[in-house]
Coordinates of C-alpha atoms and ligand atoms in Angstrom, one line a residue:
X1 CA -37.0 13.3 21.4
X2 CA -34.0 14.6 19.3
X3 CA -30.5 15.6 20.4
X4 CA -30.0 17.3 23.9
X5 CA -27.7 20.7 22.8
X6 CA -26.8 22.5 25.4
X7 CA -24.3 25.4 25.8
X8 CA -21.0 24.3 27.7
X9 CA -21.0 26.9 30.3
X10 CA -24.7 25.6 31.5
X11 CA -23.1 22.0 32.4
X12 CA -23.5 21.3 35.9
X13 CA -20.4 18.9 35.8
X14 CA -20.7 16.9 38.8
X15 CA -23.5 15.2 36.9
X16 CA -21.3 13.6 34.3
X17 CA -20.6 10.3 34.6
X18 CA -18.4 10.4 31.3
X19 CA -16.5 12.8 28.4
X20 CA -16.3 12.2 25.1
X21 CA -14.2 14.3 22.6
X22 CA -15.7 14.5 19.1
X23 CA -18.6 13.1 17.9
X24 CA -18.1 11.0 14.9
X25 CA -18.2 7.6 15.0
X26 CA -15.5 7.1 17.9
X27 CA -16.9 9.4 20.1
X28 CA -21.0 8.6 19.4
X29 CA -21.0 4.8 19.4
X30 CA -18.6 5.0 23.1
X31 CA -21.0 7.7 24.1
X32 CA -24.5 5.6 23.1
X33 CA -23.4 2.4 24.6
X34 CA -22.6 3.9 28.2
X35 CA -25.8 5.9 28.1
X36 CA -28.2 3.2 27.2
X37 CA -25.9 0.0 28.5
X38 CA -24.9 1.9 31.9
X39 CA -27.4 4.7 32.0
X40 CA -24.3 6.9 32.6
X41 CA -24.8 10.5 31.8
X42 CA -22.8 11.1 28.7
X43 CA -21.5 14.9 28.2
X44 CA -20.0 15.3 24.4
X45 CA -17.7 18.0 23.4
X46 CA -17.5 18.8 19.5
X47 CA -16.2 21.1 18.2
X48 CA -17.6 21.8 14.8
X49 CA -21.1 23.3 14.4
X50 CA -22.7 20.0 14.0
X51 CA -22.6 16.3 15.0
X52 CA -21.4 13.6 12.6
X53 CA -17.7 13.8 12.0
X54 CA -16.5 13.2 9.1
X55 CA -19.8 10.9 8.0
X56 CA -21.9 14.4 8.4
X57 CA -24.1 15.0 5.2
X58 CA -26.5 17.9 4.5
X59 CA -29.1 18.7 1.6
X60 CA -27.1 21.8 -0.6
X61 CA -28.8 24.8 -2.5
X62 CA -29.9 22.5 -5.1
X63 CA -31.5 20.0 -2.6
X64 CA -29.0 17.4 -3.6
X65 CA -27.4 15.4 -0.4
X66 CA -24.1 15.8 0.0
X67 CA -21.1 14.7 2.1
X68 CA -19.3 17.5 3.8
X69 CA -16.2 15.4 4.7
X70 CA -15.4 13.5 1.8
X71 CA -17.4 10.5 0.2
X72 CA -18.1 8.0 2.7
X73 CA -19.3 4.2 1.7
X74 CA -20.2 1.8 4.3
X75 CA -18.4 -1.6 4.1
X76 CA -17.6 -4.3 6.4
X77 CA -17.0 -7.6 7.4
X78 CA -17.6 -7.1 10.9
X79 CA -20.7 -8.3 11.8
X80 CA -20.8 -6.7 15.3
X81 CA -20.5 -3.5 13.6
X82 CA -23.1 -3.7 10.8
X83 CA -25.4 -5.7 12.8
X84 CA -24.8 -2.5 16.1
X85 CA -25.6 0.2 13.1
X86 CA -28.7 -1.1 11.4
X87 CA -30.5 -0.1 14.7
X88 CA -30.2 3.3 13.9
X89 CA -30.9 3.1 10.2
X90 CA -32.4 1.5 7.6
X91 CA -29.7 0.6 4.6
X92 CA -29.5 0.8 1.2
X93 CA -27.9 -2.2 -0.6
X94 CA -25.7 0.2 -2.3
X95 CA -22.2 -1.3 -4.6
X96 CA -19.8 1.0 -4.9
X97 CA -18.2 1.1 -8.2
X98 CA -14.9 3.3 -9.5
X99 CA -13.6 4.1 -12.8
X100 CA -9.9 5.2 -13.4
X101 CA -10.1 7.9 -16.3
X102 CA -7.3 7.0 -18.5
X103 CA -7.2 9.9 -20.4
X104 CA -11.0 9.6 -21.4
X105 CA -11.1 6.0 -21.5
X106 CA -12.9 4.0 -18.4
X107 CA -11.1 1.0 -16.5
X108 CA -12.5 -0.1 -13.4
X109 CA -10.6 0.1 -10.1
X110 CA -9.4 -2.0 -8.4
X111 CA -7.1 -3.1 -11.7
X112 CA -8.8 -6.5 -12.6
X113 CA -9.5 -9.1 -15.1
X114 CA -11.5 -6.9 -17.1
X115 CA -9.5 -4.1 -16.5
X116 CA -6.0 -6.2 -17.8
X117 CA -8.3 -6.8 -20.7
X118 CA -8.8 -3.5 -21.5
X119 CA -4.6 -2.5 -20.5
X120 CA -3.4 -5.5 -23.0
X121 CA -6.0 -6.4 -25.0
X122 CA -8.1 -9.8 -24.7
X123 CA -5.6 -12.3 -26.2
X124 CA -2.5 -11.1 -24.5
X125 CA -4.4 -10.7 -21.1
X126 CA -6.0 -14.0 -21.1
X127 CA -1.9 -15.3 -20.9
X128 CA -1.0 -12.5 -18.4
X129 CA -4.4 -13.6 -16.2
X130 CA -3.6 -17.4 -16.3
X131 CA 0.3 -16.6 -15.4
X132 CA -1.2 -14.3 -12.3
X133 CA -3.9 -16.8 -11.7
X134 CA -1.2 -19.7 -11.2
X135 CA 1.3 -17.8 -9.5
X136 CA -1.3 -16.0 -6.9
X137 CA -4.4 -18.0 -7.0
X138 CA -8.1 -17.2 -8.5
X139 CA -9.2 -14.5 -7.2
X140 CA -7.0 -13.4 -4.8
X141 CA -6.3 -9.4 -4.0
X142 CA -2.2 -8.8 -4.3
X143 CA -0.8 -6.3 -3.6
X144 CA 1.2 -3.5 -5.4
X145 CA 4.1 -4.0 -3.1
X146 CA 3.7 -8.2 -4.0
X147 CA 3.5 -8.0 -7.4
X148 CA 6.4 -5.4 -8.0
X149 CA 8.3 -7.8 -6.3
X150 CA 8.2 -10.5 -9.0
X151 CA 10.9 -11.4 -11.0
X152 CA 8.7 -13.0 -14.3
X153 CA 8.9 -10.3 -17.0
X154 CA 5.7 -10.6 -18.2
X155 CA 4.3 -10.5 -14.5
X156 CA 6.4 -7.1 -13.8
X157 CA 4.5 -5.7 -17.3
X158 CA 1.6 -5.9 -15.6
X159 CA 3.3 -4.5 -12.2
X160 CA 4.5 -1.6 -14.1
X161 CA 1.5 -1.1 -16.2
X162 CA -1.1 -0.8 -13.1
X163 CA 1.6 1.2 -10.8
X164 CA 2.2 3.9 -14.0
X165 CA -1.2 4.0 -14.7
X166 CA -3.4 3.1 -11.3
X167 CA -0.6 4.6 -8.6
X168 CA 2.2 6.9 -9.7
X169 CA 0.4 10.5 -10.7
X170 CA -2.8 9.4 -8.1
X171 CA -0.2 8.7 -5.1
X172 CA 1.3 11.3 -6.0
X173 CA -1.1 14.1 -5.9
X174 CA -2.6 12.6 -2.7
X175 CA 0.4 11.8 -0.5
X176 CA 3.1 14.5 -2.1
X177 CA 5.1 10.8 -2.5
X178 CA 5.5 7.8 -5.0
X179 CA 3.8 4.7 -4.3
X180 CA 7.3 3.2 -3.3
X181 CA 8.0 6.5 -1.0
X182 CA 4.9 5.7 1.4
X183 CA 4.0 3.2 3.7
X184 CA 2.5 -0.1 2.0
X185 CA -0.3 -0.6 3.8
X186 CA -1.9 2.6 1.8
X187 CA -1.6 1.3 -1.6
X188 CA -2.6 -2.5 0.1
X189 CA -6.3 -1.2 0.3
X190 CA -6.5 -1.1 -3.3
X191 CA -4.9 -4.4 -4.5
X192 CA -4.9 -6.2 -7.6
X193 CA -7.7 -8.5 -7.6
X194 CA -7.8 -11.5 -10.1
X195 CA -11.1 -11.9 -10.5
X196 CA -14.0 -9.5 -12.6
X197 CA -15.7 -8.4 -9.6
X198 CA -16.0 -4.3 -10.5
X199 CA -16.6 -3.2 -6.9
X200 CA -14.3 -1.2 -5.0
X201 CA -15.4 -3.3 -1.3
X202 CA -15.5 -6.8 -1.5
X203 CA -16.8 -6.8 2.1
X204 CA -19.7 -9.3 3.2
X205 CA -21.7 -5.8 4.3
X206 CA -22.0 -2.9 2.4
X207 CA -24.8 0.0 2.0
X208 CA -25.8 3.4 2.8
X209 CA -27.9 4.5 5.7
X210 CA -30.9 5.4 3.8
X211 CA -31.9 9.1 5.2
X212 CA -28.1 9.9 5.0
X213 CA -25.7 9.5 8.3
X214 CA -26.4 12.8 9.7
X215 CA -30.5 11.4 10.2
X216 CA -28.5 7.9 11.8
X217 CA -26.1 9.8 14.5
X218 CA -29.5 11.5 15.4
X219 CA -31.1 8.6 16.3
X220 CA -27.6 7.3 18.0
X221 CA -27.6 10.8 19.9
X222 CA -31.0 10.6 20.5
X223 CA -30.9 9.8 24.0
X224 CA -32.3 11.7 27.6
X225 CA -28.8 10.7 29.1
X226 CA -26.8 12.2 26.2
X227 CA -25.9 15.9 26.1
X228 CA -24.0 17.8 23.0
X229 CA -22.2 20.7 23.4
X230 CA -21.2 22.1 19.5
X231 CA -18.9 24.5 18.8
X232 CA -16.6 23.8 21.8
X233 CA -12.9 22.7 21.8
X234 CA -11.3 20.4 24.2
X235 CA -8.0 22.3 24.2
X236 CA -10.5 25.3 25.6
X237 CA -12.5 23.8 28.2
X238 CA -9.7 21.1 29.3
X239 CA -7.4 21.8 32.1
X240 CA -4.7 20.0 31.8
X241 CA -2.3 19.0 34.9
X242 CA 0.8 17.3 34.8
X243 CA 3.1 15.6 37.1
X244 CA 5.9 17.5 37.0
X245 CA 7.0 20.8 35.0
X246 CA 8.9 18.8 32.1
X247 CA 8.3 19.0 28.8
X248 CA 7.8 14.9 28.9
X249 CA 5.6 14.9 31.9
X250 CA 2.9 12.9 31.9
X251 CA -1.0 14.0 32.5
X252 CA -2.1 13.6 36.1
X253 CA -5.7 14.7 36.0
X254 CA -8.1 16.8 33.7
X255 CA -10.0 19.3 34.9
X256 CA -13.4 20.9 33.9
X257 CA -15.4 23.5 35.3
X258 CA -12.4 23.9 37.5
X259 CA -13.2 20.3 39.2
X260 CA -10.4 17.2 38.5
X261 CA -13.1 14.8 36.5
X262 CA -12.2 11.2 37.4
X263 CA -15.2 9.5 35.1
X264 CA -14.2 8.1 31.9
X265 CA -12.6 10.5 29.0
X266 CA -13.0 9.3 25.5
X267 CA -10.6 11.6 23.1
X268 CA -10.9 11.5 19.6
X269 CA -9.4 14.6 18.2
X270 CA -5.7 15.2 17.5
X271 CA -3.7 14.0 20.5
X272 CA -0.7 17.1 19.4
X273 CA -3.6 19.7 19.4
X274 CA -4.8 18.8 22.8
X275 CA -1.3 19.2 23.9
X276 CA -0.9 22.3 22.4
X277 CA 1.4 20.7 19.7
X278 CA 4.3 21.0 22.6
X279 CA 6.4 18.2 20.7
X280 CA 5.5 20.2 17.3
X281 CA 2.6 19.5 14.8
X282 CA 2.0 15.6 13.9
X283 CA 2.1 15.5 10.1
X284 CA -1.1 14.8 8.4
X285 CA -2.8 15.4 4.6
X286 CA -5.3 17.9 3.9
X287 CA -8.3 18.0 1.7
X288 CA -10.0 20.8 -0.2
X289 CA -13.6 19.4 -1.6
X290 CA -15.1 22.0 -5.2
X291 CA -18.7 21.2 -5.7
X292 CA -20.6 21.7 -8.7
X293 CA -24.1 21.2 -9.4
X294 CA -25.4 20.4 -12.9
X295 CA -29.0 20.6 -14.7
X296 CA -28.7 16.6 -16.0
X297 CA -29.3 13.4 -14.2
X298 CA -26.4 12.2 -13.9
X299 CA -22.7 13.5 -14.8
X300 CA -20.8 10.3 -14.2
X301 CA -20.6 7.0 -15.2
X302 CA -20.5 5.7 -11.6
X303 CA -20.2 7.1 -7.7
X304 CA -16.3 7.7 -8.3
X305 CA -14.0 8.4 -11.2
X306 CA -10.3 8.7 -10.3
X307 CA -8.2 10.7 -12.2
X308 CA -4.8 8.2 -12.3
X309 CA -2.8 9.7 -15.0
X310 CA -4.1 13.6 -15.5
X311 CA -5.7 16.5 -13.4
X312 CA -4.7 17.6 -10.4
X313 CA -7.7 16.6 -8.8
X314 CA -7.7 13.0 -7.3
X315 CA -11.3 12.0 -7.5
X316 CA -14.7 13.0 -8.7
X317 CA -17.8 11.6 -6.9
X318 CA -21.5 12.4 -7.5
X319 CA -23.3 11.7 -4.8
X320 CA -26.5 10.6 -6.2
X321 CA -25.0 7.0 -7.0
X322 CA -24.3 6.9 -3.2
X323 CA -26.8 7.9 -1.6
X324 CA -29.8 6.5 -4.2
X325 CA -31.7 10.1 -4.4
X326 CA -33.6 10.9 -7.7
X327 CA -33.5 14.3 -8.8
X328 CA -33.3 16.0 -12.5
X329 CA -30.2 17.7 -11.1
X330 CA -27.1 16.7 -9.6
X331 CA -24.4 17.4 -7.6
X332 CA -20.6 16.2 -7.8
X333 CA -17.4 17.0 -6.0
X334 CA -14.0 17.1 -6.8
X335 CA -11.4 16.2 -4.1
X336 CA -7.9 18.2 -4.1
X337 CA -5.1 17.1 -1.4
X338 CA -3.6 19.4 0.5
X339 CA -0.6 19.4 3.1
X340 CA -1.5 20.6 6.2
X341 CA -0.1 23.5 7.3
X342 CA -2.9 25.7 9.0
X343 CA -4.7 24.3 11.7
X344 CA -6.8 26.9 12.3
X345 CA -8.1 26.9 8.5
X346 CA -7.5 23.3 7.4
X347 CA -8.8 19.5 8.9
X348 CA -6.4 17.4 9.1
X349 CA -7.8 14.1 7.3
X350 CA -4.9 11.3 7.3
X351 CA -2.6 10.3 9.1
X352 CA 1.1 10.3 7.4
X353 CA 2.1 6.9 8.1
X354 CA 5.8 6.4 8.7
X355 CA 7.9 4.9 11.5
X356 CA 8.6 8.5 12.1
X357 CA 5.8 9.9 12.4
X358 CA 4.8 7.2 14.6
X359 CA 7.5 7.4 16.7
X360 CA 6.4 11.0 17.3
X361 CA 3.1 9.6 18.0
X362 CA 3.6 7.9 20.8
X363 CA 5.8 10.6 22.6
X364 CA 2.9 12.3 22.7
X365 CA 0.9 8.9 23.8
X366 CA 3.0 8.5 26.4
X367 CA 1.8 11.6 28.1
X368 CA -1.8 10.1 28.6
X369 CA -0.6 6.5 29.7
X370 CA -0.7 7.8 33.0
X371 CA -4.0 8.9 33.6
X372 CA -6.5 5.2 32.7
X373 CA -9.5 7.6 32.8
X374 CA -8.1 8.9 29.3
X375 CA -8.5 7.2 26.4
X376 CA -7.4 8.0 23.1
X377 CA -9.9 6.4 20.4
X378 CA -10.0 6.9 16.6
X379 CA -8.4 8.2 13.0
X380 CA -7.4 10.8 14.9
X381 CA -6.6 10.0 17.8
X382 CA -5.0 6.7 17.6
X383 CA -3.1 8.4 14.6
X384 CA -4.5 5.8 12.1
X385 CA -5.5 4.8 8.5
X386 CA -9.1 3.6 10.1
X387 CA -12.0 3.0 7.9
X388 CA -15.6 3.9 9.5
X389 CA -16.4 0.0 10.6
X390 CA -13.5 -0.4 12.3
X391 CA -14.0 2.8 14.4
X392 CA -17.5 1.6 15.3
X393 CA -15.6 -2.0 16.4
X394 CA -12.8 -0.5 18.3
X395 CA -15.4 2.3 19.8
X396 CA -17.9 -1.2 20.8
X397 CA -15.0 -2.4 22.3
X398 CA -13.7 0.2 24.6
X399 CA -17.5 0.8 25.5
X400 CA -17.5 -3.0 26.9
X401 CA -14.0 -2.6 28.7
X402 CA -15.6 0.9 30.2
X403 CA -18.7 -1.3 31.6
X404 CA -16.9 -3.7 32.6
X405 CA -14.4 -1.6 34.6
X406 CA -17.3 0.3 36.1
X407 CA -18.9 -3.2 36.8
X408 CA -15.5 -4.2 38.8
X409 CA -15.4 -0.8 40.3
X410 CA -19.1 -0.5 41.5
Ligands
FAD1 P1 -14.0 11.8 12.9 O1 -15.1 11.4 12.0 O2 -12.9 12.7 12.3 O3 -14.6 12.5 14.2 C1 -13.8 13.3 15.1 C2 -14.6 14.4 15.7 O4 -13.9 15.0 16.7 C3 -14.9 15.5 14.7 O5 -16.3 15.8 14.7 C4 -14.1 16.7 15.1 O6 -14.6 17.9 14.9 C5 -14.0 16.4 16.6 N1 -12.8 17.0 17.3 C6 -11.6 16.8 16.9 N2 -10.7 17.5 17.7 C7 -11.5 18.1 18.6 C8 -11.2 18.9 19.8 N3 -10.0 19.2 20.1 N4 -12.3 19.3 20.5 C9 -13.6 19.0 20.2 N5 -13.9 18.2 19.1 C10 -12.9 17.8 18.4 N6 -14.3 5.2 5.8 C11 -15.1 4.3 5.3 O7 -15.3 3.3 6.0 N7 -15.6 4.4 4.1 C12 -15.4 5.5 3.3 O8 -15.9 5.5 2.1 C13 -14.5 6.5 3.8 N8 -14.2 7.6 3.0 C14 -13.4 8.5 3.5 C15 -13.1 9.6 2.7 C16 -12.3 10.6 3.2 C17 -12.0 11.8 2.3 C18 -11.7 10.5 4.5 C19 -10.8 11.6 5.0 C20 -12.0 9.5 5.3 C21 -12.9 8.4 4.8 N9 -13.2 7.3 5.6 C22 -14.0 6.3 5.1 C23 -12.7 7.2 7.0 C24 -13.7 7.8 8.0 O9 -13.8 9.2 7.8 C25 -13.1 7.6 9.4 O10 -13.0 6.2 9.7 C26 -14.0 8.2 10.5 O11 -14.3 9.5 10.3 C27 -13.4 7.9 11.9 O12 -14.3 8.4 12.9 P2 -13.7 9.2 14.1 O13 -14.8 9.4 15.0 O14 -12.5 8.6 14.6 O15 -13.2 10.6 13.5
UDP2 N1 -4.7 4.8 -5.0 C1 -4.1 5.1 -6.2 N2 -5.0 5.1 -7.3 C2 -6.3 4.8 -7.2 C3 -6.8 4.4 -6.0 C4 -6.0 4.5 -4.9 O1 -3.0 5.5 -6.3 O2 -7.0 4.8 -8.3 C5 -3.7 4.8 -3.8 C6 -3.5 6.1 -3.2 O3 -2.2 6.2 -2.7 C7 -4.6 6.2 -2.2 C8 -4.5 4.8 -1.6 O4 -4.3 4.0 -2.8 O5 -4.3 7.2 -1.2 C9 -5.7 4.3 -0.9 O6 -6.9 4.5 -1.7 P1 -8.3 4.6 -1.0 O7 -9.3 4.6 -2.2 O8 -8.5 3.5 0.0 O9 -8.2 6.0 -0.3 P2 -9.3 6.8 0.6 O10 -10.7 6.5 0.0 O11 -9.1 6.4 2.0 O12 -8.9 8.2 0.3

């Protein structure tokens, strides 16, 4: 059986048991797990023409799969997660590997042993390795934030060599900031590792579904007490009450169909956009994505090259390496950040991470604390740097308290 679409003005309402806003990973694991665990009629609201979020891939014109989205690896240490996904899919064992292009010369990424070999030459590095080895351990993953912090001057050689040459022009093009300008935890996700492991994930898990992700949320969605309504907006079919006329008011109920629904919400779009930005626009990065197909195997050395110290492109990734298709052709993208400053025209990909931001956040959090039938779930929604595991964690999660509630409840 595949995916039950149906248009949102045919939903007799009163028999949904639960909403759920969005259907990438957030939204389809919460939505799966009450259908099949609760047998609770699911009702999905997306608003793009297809399912899949951001993991959503399609076949292009030169029958090459391709991620819409941005490139999206698989990687994980939670087992709960990996072991909750493989029903869906089978996996390809796939590595991911990146290259920093420094100025046509190849270093691997995260900056490592073999890379420091490469930045100082083998005798000098050997030294430089021991001295990090001694002061941080074999094999341990520093940050850039740790080791600028360093007083040695040979250590702060190497700090200043990986954050000119890894951080500075990437950062830069990505987040309009310097490394030091944005919050620490971004540049933490690419540490220093002092080991010659070339793989971007260190994770225990790591693969790619093997018929793509857009084949694995149909089987996830594939299920009689799941319905998908596409192209459909939660800021359009919502109707929002409050308790009082205040701009700081918080939601009392949600309506649809013109009927309070008390069931379970699960939200995982913007939380300003359902609120009509009221507060003003939460800021967020953009991305515009150039493909190019080319009559060779292969145009890369590897899934990803970053381009650390020219072009104003961040990244280039060919898809092939990813996803483990053979073809005589192939298909690459290049990924140019954006700030985002259209709604209507742009996606708003990450979250700008700041104690401001945050704080502006959570005035519009505040709004839903009120109504426990909400919750807020995801990138998005939670206003987060999430990668896809934890997403599929958090969204197991809240499906168990939702059970459990309905258990206590029933
Ligand atoms: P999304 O996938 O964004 O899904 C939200 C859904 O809600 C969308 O389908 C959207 O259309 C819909 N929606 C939003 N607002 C509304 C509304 N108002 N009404 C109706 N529908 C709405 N993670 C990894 O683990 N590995 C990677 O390699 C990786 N690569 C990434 C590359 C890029 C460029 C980006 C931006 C992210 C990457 N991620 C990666 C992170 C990954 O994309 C997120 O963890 C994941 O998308 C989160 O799932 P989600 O369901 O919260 O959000
Ligand atoms: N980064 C960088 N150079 C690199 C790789 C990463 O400066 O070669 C920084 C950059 O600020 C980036 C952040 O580290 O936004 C996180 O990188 P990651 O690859 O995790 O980003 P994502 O895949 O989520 O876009």
């Amino acid at each position: 059986m595949p995916v039950n679409y149906a248009d949102y003005r045919d939903i007799d309402i009163d028999a949904m048991d639960a909403v759920v806003v969005g259907s990438g990973f957030a939204g389809s694991v919460v939505a799966q797990q009450l259908a099949e665990r609760r047998d609770m009629k699911v009702l999905i609201i997306e608003k793009r023409p297809h399912i899949g979020g951001n993991m959503y891939d399609e076949h292009d014109e030169a029958g090459i799969l391709v991620h819409r989205y941005g490139p999206h690896i698989f990687h994980t240490n939670n087992q709960r997660a990996f072991h909750y996904l493989r029903q869906f899919s089978g996996w390809l064992g796939y590595q991911h590997h990146v290259l920093a292009d420094l100025h046509g010369e190849y270093m691997p990424v995260p900056f490592n042993l073999n890379s420091m070999d490469m930045a100082f030459g083998p005798e000098k590095a050997e030294r430089l390795a021991a001295k990090m080895i001694e002061r941080f351990g074999e094999g341990a993953r520093v940050t850039l934030s740790e080791l600028r912090a360093e007083e040695d001057p040979e250590l702060s050689e190497v700090a200043d060599f990986v954050y000119d040459n890894v951080f500075l022009y990437y950062t830069q093009k990505q987040w309009g900031q310097t490394p030091d300008e944005i919050d620490p935890s971004v540049t933490a996700r690419v540490p220093v590792l002092l080991s010659r492991d070339n793989r971007y994930f260190q994770d225990t898990y790591q693969g790619m579904p093997d018929k793509g992700y857009t084949a694995l949320f149909e089987a996830m969605l594939d299920h009689p007490n799941i319905t998908v309504c596409l192209n459909t907006e939660a800021e359009s079919v919502f109707d929002l009450e409050f308790s009082g006329d205040e701009e700081d008011a918080p939601l009392s109920a949600i309506k649809l169909h013109g009927k309070e629904f008390t069931g379970p919400i699960v939200y995982t779009g913007p939380l300003d956009e359902l609120f009509l930005a009221r507060f003003g626009r939460l800021p967020y990065r953009s991305l515009d994505f150039v493909y190019e197909t080319y009559d060779v195997e292969h145009k890369l050395p590897c899934g990803t090259v970053n381009y650390t110290v020219s072009e104003d492109y961040t990244r280039i990734t060919e898809f092939k390496y990813l996803t483990g298709q053979s073809a005589p052709n192939t298909t690459i993208m290049k990924e140019y950040s954006r700030a985002y400053e259209d709604p209507d025209a742009q996606i708003p990909y990450y979250a700008i991470l700041s104690d401001e931001n945050r704080a502006h956040y959570e005035r519009y959090r505040a709004l839903t604390d009120s109504l426990p039938n909400f919750h807020p779930l995801g990138r998005l929604a939670e206003y987060r740097y999430y990668n896809m595991d934890w997403i599929v964690a958090l969204a197991l999660e809240l499906a168990d308290r939702i059970i459990e509630g309905e258990g206590a409840a029933a």
